[in-house]
Coordinates of N, CA and C in Angstrom, one line a residue:
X14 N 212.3 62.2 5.8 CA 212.0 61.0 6.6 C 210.8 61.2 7.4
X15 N 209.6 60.2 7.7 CA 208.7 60.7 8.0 C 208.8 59.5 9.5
X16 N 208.2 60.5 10.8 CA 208.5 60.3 11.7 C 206.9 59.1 12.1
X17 N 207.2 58.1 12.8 CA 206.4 57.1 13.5 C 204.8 56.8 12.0
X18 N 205.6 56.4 11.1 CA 204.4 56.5 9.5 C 203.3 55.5 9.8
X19 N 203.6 54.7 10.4 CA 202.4 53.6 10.8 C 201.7 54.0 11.8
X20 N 202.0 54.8 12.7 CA 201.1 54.8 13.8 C 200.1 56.0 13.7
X21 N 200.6 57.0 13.1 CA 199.6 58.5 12.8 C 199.0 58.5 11.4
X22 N 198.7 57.9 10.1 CA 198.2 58.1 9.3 C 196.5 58.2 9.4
X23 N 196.2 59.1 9.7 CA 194.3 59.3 9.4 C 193.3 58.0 8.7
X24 N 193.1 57.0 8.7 CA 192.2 56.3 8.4 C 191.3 56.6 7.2
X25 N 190.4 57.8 8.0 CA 189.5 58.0 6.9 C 190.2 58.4 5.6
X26 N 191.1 59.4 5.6 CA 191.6 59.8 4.6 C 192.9 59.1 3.1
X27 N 192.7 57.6 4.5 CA 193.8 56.7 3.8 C 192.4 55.9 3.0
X28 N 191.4 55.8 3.6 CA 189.8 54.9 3.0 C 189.8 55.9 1.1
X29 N 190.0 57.3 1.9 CA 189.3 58.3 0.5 C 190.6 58.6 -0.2
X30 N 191.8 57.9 -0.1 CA 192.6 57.8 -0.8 C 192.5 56.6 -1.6
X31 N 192.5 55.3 -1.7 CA 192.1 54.4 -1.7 C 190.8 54.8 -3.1
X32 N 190.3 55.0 -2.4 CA 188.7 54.9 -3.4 C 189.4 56.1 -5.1
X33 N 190.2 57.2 -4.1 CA 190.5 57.8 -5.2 C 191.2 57.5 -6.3
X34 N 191.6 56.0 -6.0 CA 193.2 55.5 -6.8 C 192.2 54.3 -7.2
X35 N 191.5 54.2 -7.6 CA 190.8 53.2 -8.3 C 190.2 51.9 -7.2
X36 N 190.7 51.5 -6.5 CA 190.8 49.9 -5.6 C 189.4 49.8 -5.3
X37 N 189.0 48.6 -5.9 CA 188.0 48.1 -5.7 C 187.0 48.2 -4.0
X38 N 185.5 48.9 -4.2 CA 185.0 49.0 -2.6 C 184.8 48.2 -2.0
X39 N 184.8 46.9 -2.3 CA 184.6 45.6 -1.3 C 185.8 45.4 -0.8
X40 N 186.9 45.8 -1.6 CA 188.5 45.8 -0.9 C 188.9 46.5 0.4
X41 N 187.9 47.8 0.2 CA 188.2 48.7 1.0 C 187.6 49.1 2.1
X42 N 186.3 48.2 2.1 CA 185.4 47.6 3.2 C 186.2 46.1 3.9
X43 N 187.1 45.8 3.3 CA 187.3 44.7 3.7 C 188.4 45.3 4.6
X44 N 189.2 46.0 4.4 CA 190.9 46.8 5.0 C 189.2 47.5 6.2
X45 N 188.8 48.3 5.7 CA 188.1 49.3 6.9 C 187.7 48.2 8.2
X46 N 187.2 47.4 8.2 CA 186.5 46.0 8.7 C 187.7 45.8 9.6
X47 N 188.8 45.6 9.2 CA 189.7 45.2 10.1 C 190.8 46.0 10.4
X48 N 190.7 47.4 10.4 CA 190.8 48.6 11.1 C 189.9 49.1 12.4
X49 N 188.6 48.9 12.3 CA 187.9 49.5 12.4 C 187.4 48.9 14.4
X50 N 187.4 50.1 15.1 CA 186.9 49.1 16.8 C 188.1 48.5 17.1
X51 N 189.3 48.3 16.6 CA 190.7 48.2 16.5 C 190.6 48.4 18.6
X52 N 191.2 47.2 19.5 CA 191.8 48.0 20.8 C 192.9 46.8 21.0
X53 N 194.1 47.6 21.3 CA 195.4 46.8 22.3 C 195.4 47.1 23.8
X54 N 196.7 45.9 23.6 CA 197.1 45.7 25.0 C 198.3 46.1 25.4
X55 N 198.8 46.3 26.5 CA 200.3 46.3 26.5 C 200.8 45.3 27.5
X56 N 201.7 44.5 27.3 CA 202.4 43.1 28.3 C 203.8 43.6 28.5
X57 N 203.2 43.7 30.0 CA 204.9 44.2 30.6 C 205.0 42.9 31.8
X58 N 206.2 42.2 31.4 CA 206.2 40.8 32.1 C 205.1 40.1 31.9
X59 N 204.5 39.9 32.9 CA 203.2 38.9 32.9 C 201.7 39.5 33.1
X60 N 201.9 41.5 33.4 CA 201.4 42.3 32.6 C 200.7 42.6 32.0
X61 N 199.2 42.3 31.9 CA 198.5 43.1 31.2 C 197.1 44.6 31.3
X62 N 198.1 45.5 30.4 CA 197.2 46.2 30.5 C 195.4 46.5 30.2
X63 N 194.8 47.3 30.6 CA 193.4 47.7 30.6 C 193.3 47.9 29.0
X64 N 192.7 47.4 28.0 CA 192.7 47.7 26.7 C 192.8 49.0 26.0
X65 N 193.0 49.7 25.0 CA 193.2 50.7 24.6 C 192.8 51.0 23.3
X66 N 191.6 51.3 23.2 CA 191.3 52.0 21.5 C 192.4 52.9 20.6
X67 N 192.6 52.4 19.9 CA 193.2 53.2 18.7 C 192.6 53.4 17.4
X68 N 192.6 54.7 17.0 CA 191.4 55.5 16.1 C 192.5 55.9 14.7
X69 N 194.2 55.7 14.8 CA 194.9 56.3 13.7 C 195.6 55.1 13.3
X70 N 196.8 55.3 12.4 CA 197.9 54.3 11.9 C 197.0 53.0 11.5
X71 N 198.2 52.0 11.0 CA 197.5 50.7 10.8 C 198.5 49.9 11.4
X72 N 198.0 49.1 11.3 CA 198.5 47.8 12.2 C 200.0 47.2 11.6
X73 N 200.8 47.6 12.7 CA 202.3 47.2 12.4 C 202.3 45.5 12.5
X74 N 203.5 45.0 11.9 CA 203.7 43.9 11.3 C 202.2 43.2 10.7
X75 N 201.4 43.8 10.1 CA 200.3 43.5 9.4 C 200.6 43.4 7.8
X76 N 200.1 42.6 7.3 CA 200.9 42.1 6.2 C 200.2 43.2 5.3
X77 N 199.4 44.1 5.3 CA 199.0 45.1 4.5 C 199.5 46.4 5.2
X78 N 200.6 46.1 6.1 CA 200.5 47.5 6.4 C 201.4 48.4 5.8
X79 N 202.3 48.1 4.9 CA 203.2 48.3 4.0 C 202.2 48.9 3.1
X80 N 201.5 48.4 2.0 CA 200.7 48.6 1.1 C 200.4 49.6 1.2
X81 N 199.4 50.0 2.6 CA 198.7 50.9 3.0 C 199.6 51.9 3.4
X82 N 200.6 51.8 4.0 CA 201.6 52.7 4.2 C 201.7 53.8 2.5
X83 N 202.1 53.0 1.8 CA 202.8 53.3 0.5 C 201.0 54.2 -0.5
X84 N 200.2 53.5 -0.3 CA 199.4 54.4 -0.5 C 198.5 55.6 0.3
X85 N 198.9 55.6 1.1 CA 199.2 57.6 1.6 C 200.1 57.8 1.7
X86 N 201.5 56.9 1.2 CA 202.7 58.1 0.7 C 202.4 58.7 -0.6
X87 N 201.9 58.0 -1.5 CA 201.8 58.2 -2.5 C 200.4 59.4 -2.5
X88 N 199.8 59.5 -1.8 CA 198.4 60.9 -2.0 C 198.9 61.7 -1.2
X89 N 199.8 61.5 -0.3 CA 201.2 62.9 -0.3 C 201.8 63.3 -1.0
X90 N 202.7 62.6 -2.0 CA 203.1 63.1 -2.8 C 202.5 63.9 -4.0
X91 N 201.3 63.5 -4.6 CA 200.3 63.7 -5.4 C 199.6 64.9 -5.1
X92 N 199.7 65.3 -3.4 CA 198.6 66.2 -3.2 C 199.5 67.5 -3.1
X93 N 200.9 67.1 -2.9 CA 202.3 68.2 -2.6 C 202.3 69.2 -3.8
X94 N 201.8 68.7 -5.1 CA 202.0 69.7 -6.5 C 203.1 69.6 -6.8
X95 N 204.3 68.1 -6.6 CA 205.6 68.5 -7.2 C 205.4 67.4 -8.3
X96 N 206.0 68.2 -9.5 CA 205.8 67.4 -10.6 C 206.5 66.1 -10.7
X97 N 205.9 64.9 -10.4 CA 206.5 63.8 -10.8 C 207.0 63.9 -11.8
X98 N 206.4 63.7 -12.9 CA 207.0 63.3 -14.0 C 208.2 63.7 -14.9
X99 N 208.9 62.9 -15.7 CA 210.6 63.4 -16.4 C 211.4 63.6 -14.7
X100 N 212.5 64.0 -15.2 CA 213.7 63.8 -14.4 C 214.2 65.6 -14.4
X101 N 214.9 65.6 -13.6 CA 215.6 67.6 -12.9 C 216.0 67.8 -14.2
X102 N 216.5 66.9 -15.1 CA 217.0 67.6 -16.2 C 216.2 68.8 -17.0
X103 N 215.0 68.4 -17.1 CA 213.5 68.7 -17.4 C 212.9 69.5 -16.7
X104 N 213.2 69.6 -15.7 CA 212.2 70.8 -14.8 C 213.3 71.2 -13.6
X105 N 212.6 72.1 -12.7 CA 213.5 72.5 -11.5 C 213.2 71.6 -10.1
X106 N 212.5 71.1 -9.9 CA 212.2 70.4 -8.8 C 211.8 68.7 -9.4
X107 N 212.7 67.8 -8.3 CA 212.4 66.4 -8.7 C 212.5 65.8 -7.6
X108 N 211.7 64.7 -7.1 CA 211.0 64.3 -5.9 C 211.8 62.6 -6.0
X109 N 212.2 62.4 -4.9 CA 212.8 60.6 -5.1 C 212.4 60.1 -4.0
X110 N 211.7 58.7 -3.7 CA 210.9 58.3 -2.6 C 210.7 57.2 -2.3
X111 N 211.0 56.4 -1.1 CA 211.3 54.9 -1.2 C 211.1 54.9 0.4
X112 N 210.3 54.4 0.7 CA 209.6 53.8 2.0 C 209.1 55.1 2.7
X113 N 209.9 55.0 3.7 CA 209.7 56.6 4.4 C 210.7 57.5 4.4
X114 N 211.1 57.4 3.2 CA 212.2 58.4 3.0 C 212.0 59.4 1.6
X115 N 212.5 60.4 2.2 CA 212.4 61.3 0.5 C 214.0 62.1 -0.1
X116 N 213.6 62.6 -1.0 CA 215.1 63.5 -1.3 C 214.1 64.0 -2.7
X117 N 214.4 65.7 -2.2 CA 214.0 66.8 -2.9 C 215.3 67.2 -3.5
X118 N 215.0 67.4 -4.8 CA 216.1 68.2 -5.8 C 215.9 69.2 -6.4
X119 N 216.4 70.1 -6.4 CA 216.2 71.0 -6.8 C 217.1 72.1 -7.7
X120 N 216.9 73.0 -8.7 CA 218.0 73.8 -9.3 C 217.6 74.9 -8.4
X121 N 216.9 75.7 -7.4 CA 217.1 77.0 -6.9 C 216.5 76.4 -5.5
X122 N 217.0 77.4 -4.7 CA 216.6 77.8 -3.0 C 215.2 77.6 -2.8
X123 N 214.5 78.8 -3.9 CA 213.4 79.0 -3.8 C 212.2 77.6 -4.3
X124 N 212.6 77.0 -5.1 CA 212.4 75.6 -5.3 C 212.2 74.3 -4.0
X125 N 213.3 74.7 -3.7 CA 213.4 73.2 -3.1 C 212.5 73.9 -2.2
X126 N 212.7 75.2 -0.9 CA 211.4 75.4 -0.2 C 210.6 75.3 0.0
X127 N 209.8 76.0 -1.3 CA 208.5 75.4 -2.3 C 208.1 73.8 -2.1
X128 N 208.9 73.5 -2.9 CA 208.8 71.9 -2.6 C 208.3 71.1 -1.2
X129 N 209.4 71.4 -0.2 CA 209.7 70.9 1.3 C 208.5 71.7 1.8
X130 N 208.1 72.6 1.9 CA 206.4 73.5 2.0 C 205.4 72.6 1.9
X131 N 205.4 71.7 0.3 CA 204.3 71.7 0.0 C 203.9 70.1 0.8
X132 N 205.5 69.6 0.6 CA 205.1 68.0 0.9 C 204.9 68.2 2.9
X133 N 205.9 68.9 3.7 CA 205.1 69.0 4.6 C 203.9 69.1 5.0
X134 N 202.7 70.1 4.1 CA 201.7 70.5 4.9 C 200.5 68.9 4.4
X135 N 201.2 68.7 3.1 CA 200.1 67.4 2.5 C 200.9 66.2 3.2
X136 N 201.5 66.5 4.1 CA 202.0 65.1 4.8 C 201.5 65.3 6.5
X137 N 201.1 66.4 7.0 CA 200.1 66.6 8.2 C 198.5 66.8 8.0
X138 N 198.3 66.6 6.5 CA 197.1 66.4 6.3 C 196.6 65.2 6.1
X139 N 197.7 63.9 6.0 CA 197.0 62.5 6.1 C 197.4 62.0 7.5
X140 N 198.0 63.0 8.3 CA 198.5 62.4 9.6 C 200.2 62.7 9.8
X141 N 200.5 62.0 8.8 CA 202.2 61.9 9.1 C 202.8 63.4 9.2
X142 N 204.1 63.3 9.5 CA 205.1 64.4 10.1 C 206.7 63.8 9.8
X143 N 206.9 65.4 9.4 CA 208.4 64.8 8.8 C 209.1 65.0 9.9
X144 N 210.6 63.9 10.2 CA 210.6 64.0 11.7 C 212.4 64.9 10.9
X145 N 212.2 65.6 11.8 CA 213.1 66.9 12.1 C 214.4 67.0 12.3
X146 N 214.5 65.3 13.2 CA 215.9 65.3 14.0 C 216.6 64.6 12.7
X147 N 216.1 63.6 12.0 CA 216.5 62.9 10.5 C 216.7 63.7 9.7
X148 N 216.1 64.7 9.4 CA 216.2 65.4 8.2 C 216.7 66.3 8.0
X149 N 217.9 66.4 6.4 CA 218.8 67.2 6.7 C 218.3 68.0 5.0
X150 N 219.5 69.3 4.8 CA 219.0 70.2 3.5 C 220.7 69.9 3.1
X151 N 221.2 69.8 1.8 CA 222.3 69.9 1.3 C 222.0 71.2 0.4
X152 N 222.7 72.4 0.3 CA 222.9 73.1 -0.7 C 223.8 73.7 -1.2
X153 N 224.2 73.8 -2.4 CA 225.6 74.1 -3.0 C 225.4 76.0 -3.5
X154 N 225.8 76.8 -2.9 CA 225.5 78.2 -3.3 C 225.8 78.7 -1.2
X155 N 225.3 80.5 -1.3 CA 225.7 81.0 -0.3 C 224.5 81.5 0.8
X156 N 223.5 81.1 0.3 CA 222.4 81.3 1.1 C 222.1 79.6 1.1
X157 N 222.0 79.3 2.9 CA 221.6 77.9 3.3 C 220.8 78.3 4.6
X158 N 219.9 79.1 4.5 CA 218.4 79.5 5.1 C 217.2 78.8 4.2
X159 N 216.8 77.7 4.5 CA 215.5 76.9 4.1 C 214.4 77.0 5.2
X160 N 215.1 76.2 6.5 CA 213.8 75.8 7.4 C 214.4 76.1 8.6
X161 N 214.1 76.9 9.5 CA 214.8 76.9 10.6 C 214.6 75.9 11.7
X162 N 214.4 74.6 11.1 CA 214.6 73.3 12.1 C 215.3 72.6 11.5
X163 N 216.2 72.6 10.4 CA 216.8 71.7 9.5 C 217.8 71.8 9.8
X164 N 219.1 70.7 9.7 CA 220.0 70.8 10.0 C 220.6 70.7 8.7
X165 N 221.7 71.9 8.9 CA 222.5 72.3 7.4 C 224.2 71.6 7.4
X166 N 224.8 71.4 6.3 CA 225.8 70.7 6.4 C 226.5 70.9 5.4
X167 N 228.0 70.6 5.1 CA 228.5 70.9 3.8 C 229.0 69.0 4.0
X168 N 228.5 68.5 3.0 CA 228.3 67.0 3.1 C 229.7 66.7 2.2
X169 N 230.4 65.0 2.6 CA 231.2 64.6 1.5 C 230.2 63.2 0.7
X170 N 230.0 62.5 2.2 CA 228.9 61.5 1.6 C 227.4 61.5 2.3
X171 N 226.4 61.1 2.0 CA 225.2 61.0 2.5 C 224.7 59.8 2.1
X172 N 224.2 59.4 3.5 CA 223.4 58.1 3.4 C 222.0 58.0 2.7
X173 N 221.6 57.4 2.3 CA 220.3 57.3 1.5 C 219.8 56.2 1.0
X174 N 218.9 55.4 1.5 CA 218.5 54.0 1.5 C 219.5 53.5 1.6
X175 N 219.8 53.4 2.8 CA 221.4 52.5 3.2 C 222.2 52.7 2.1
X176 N 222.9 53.6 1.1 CA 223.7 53.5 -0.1 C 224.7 55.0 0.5
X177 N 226.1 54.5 0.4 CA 226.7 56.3 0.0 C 226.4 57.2 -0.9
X178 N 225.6 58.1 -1.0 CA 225.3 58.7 -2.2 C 226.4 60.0 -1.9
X179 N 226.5 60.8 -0.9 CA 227.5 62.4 -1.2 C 228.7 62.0 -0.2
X180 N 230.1 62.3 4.3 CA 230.1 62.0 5.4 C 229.9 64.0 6.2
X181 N 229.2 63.5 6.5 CA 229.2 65.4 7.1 C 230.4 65.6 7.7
X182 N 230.7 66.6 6.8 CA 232.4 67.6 7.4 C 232.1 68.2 8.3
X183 N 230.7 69.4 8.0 CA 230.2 70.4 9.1 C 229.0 70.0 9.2
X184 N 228.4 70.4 10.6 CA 227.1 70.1 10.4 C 226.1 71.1 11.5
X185 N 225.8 72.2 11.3 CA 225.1 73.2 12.0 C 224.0 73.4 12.2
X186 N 223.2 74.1 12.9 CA 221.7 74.8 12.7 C 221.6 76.3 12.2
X187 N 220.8 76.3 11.0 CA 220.6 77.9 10.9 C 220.4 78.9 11.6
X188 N 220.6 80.1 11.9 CA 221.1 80.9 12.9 C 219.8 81.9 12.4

């Protein structure tokens, strides 16, 4: 789960993402244009604050801001080195990803680590942060040392895009 995804994404690197995924440069002059000298306000009652430059994220309820969201999720994922393609059946590590949410699969420890390593550091390189208090590790074996900020659990169901997929029986921190 990636913590506050619209408001911290890097700009320039969402621009050179962008250009790297083909999208036309007059498109991308046109999104930069109305990014760009970007200042708010804040209205508390009748309220108004001194204006305030903002230099990261894109503009919430902006009708591109979804889009834009989804494309620096996507040059995270891409830049993490986990193989998309085929399904766990096929490889050891398999990535599933739908808004701001993820789920790493993995057949070993050392895998999924790997994995959760890589998409962390390429998800503080376009800005975002995976938020900590959300995000949990399920593992079926006797070593459940991954991240020592993760919270561990022997799960019955787990939520995942609003759906029951596995209800936490136990639910600890690594020691």
């Amino acid at each position: 789960m990636i913590k506050s995804a619209c408001d911290s994404i890097y700009r320039e690197k969402l621009f050179c993402a962008m250009m790297e995924f083909g999208i036309p440069p007059k498109l991308i002059r046109l999104v930069e244009t109305t990014m760009t000298n970007v200042q708010c306000s804040v209205r508390i009652q009748s309220h108004l604050s001194e204006p305030i430059s903002t230099t990261c994220g894109v503009r919430q309820c902006d009708a591109l801001a979804c889009i834009l969201f989804n494309i620096a999720f996507e040059k995270v994922i891409r830049n993490s080195d986990i193989q998309t393609r085929r399904t766990i059946f096929l490889k050891t590590v398999q990535i599933l990803a739908y808004a701001d949410e993820i789920d790493i699969l993995s057949r070993t420890i050392l895998g999924l680590k790997e994995a959760f390593l890589n998409l962390e550091k390429s998800a503080r390189n376009m800005g975002l942060v995976i938020n900590q208090e959300k995000t949990v590790y399920m593992y079926i074996g006797e070593d459940t040392t991954l991240h020592q900020d993760l919270a561990v659990g022997n799960y019955v169901n787990l939520i995942f895009i609003g759906s029951c997929v596995i209800v936490i029986v136990e639910n600890k921190r690594p020691t």
